[in-house]
XYZ file of C-alpha atoms in Angstrom:
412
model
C 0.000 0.000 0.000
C 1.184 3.097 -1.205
C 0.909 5.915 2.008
C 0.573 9.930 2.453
C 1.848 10.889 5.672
C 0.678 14.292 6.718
C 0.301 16.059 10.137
C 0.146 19.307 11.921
C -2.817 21.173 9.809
C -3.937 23.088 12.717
C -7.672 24.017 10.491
C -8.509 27.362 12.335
C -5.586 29.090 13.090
C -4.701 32.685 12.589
C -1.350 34.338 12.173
C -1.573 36.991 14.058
C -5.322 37.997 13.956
C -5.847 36.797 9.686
C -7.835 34.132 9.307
C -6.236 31.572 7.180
C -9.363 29.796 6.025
C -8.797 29.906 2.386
C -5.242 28.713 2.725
C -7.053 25.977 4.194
C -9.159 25.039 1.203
C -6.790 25.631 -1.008
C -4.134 22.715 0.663
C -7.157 20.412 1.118
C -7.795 20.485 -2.178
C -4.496 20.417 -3.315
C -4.322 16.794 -0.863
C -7.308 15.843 -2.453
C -5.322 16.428 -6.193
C -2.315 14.539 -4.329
C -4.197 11.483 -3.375
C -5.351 10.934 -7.249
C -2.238 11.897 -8.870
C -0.012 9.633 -6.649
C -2.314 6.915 -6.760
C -2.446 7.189 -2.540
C -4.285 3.830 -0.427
C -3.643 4.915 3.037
C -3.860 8.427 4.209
C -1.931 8.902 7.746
C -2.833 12.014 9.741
C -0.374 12.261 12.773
C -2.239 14.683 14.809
C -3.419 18.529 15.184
C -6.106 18.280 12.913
C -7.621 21.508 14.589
C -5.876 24.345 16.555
C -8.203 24.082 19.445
C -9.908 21.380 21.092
C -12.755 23.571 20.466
C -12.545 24.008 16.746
C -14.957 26.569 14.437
C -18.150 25.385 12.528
C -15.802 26.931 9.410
C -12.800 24.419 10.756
C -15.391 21.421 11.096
C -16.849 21.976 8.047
C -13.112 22.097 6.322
C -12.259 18.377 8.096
C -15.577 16.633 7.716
C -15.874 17.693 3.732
C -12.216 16.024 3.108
C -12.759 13.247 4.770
C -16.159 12.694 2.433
C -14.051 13.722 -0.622
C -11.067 11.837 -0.136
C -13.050 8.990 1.053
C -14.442 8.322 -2.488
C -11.292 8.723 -4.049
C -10.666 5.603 -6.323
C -7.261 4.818 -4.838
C -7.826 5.749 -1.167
C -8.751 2.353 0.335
C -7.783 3.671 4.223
C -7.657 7.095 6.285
C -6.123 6.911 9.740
C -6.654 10.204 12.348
C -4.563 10.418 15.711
C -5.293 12.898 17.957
C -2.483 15.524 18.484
C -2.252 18.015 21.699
C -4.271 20.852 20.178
C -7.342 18.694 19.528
C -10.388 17.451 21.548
C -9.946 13.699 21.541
C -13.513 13.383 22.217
C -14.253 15.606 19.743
C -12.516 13.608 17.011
C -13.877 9.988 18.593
C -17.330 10.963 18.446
C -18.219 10.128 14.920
C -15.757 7.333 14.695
C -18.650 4.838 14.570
C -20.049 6.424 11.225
C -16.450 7.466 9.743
C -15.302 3.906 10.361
C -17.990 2.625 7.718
C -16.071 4.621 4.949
C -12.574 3.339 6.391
C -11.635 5.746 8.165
C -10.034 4.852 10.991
C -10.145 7.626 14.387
C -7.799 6.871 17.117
C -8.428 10.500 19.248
C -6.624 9.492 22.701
C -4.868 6.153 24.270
C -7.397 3.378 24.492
C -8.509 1.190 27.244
C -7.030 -1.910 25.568
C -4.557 -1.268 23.784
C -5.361 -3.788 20.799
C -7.227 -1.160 20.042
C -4.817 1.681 18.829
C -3.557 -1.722 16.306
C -5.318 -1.522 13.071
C -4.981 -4.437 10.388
C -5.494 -2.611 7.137
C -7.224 -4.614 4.115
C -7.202 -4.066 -0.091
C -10.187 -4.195 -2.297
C -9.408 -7.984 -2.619
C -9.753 -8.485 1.407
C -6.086 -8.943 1.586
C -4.687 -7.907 4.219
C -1.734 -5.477 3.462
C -0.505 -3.449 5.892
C -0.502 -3.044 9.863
C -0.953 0.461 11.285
C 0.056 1.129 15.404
C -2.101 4.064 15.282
C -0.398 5.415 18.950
C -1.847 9.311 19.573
C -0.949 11.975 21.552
C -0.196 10.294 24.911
C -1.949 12.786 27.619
C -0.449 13.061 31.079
C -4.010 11.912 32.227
C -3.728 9.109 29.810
C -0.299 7.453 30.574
C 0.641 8.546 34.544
C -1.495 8.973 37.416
C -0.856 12.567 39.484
C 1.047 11.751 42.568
C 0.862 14.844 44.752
C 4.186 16.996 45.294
C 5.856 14.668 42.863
C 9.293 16.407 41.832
C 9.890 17.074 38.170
C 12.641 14.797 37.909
C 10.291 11.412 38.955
C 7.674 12.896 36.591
C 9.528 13.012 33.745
C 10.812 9.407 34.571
C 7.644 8.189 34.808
C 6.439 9.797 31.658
C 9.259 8.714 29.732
C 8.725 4.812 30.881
C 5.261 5.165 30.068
C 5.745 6.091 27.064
C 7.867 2.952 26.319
C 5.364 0.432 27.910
C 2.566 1.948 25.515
C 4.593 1.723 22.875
C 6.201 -1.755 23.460
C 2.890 -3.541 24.360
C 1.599 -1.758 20.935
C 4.530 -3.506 19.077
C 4.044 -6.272 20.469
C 0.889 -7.270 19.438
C 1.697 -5.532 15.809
C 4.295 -8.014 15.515
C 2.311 -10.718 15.545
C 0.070 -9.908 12.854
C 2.387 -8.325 10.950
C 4.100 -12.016 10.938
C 1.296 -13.867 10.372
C 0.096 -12.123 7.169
C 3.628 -11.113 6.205
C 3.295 -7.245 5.625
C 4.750 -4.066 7.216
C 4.370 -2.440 10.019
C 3.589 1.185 10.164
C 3.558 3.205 14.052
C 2.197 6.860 14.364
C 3.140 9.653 17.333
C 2.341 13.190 18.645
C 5.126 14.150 20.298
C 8.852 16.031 20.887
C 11.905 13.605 20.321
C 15.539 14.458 21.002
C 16.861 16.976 18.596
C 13.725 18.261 16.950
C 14.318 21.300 15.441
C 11.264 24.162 15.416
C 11.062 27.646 15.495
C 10.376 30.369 17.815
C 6.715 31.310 18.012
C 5.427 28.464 15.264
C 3.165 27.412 18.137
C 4.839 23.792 19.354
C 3.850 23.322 23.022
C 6.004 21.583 24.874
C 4.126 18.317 25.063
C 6.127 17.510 28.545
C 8.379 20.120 29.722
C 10.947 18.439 32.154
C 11.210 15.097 29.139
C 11.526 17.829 26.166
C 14.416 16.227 24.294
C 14.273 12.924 26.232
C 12.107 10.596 23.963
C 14.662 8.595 22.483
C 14.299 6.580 18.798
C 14.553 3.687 21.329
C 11.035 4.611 22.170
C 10.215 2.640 18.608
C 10.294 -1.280 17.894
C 12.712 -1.783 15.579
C 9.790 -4.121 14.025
C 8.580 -0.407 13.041
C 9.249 -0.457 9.166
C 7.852 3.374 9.254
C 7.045 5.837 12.107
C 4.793 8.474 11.091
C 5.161 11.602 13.448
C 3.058 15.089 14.009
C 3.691 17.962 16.474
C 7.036 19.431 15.280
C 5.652 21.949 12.366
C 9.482 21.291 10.354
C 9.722 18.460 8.455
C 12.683 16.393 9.314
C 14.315 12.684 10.014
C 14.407 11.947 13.519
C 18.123 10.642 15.490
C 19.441 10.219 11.796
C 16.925 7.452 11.054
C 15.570 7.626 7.669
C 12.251 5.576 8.341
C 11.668 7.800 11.605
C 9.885 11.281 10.010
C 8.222 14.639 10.627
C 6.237 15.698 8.126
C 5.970 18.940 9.498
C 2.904 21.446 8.995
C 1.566 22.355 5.300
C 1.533 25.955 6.111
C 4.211 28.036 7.700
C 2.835 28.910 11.380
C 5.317 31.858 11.606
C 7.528 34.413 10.092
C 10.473 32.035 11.390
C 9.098 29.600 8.716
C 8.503 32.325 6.054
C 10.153 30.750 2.655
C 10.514 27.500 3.956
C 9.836 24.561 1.837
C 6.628 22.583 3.474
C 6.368 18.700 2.223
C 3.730 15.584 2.530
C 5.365 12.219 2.581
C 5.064 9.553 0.373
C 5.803 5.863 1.580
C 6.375 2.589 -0.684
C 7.637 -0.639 0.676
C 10.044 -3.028 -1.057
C 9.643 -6.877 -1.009
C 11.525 -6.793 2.362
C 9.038 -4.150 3.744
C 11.865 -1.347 3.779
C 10.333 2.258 3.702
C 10.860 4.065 0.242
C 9.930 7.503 1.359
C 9.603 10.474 -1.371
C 9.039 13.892 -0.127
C 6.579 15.643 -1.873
C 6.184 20.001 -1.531
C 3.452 21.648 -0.712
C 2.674 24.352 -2.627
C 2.686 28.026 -0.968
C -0.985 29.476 -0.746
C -0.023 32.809 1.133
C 3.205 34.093 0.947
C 5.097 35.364 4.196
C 7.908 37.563 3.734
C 10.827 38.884 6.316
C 12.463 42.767 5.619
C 14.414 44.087 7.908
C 17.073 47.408 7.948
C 16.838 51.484 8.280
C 14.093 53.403 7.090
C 15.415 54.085 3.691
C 16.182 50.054 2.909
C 12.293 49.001 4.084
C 10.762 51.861 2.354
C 12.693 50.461 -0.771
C 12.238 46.713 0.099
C 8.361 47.470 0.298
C 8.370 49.462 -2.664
C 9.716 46.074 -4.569
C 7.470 44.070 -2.677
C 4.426 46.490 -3.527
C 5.637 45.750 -7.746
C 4.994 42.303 -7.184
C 1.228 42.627 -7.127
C 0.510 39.714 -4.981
C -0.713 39.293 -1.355
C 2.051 39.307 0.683
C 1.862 39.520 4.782
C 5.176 40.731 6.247
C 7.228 40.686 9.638
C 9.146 44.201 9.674
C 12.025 44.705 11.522
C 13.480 48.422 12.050
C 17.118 48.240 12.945
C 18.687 51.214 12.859
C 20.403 53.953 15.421
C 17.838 56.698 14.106
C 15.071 57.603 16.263
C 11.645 56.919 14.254
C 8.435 57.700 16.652
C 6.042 57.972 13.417
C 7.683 54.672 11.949
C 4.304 52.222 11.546
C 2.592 54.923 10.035
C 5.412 55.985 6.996
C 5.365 52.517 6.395
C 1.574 51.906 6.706
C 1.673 54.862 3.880
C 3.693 53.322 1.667
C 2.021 50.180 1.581
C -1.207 52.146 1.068
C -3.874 50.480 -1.593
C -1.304 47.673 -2.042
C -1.693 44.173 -1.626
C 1.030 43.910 0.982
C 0.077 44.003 4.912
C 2.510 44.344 7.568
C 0.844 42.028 10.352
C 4.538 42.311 12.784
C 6.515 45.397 13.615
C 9.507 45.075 15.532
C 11.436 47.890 16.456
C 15.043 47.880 17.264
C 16.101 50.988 17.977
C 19.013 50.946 20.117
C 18.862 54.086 22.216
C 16.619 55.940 23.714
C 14.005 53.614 23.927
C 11.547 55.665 26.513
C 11.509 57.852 24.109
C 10.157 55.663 21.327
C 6.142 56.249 20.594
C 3.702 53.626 21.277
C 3.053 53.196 18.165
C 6.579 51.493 17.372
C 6.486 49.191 20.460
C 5.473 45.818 20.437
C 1.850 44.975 21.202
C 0.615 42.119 23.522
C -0.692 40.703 19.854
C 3.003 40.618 18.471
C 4.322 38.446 21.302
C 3.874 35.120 23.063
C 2.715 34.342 26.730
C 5.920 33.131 27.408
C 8.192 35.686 25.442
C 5.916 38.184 27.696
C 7.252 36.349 31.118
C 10.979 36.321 29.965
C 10.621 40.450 29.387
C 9.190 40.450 32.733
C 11.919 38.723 34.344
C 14.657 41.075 32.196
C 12.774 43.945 33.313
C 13.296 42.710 36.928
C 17.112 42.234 36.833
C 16.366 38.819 37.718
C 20.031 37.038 37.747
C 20.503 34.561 34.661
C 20.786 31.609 36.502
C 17.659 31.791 38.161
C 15.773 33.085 34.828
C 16.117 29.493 33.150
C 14.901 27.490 36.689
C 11.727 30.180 36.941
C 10.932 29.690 32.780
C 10.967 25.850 33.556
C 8.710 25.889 36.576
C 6.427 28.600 34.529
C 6.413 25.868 31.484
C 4.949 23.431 34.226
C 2.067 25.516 35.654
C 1.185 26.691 31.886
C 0.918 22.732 30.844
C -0.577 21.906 33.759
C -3.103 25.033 33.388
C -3.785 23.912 29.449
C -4.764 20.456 30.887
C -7.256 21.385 32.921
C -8.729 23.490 30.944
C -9.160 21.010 28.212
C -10.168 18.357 31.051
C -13.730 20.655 31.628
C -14.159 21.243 28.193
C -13.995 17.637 27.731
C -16.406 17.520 30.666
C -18.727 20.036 29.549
């Protein structure tokens, strides 16, 4: 079986306050042009389906019309959903019943028996052809119980060997079909393994924050002929293993990402069920552009920009000894009745910086919750070597915050 893997679409989310919906479409439809063209039978979705576990009717709407459209694509024989961090596994489980008649195959949190999460994929002929360990995001309420005043250091250890009894029991049974019927085994994950690369502000939450960079590739059977991971949004090998992949979001989630090639991977297996894997780019639906320099060089950089005649959204960054206090509006002017928009400002200015107007600061919008807490902390002289213990424990109480707040909306 010839297999897409894909993750990370996060439908409904904004780049700082634009909608991205028809970006959306647009890569949807392009999948759906992707599945024919490359003759596609399984379709692997590793997680972060929505932004929020509490996704738009526009977001929904998005999801559920793929899944009919790709589900009646000639080639598609199997679609298999894991639920990432950012999504409701309820949410996602709910219609599993009636999704599971067109072979699609929901797996939105760690189930009760774990036989479960194992999914023996058949052809049109009834053969079957390919094993799937469809493991999802592994929640702390899933995997550990809460042991009160537990220190990080036993958390993380218990996380970590959690992890690796999920995953080993998982394997274990895999194995044994996959011998029986004498076909490959493919595993799925949501989560952060040593070395991942990402970029500031693309919106990866730490899954755990004292194990972040401590999932090992030992965490995978070497029975695993393929490991198809979501959460990191770049699209990468993981420990140097070539069967072991990101394939990274579709869209760039920040300016760090702007120009960045985006792919969807493509899996064949050989008679010995090794992993041929093709990357495949995904076209760019919105451009995002960086400028940075003096006044002079951006109002010439947006001048060239502005000749382009397509929508471009920019990150601007003033660097430059010169004091500018009127500096978003001569650039707002420039770009007047042009298709560019300037949705970041940052200001470098290197003196004088009480002096600056409001208007060239930062805004709340521009920054995130924890970039906010590390300018509070430089703001309070607080000594380096207590800054990186405070940003750890303020990691904790912000994950621990998030999952309670998507416990009651589970609830409710």
């Amino acid at each position: 079986m010839r297999i897409l893997h894909t993750s990370d679409w996060h439908l409904g989310r904004s780049l700082l306050g634009k909608r991205r919906y028809p970006e959306f479409t647009q890569f949807l439809d392009w999948m759906l042009q992707c599945i024919d063209e490359q003759k596609i039978n399984v379709l692997i979705i590793a997680g972060d389906i929505f932004d929020t576990t509490t996704p738009s009717v526009t977001a929904q709407d998005q999801y559920y019309n793929f899944l009919a459209k790709a589900a009646t694509k000639a080639s598609c024989q199997h679609i298999v959903v894991i639920g990432g961090n950012h999504d409701s596994p309820n949410f996602l489980n709910a219609p599993g019943a009636i999704l599971k008649s067109l072979d699609i195959h929901v797996v939105g949190q760690a189930c009760e028996d774990l036989k479960d999460e194992v999914l023996v994929l058949k052809d049109e002929q009834n053969q079957v052809k390919l094993i799937v360990c469809a493991v999802p995001f592994l929640s702390d309420r899933d995997i550990r119980r809460y042991i009160p005043l537990e220190s990080l250091e036993d958390k993380d250890q218990r996380i970590i060997e959690a992890h690796h009894q999920h995953y080993q029991a998982v394997a274990e049974y895999a194995k044994q079909l996959a011998t029986q019927h004498n076909v490959p085994i493919v595993a799925t994950g949501h989560l952060f393994m040593t070395g991942g690369l990402t970029n500031d502000g693309d919106g990866v939450r730490d899954l755990y924050v004292g194990t972040l960079g401590q999932l090992k590739t030992d965490l995978f059977s070497t029975d695993f002929n393929y490991v198809a991971l979501g959460h990191i949004h770049q699209h990468q090998k993981v420990g140097g293993f070539n069967h072991i992949r990101y394939s990274g979001s579709p869209l760039a989630m920040c300016f760090a990402e702007a120009g960045r090639s985006k792919k969807v991977l493509i899996i064949d297996f050989n008679e010995h069920h090794e992993a041929d894997i093709n990357e495949l780019e995904v076209p760019s639906f919105q451009r995002l552009d960086k400028i940075s320099g003096n006044l002079t060089s951006l109002l010439s950089q947006l001048e060239a920009l502005k000749a382009l005649n397509e929508p471009i959204w920019l990150e601007v960054t003033y660097d430059s000894e010169e004091l500018q206090p009127n500096l978003r509006s001569l650039l707002q002017e420039c770009i007047k009745n042009s298709e560019v928009e300037i949705l970041k400002l940052i200001n470098h200015q290197r003196r004088n910086q009480r002096l600056q107007s409001e208007e060239s600061l930062e805004t709340l919008n521009e920054l995130s919750v924890e970039e906010v807490f590390k300018r509070l902390l430089e703001r309070q002289n607080i000594p380096e070597e207590q800054q990186s213990e405070l940003i750890k424990t303020y990691q904790e109480t912000i994950f621990r915050l998030h999952q309670e707040q998507e416990s009651t909306t589970e609830t409710v």
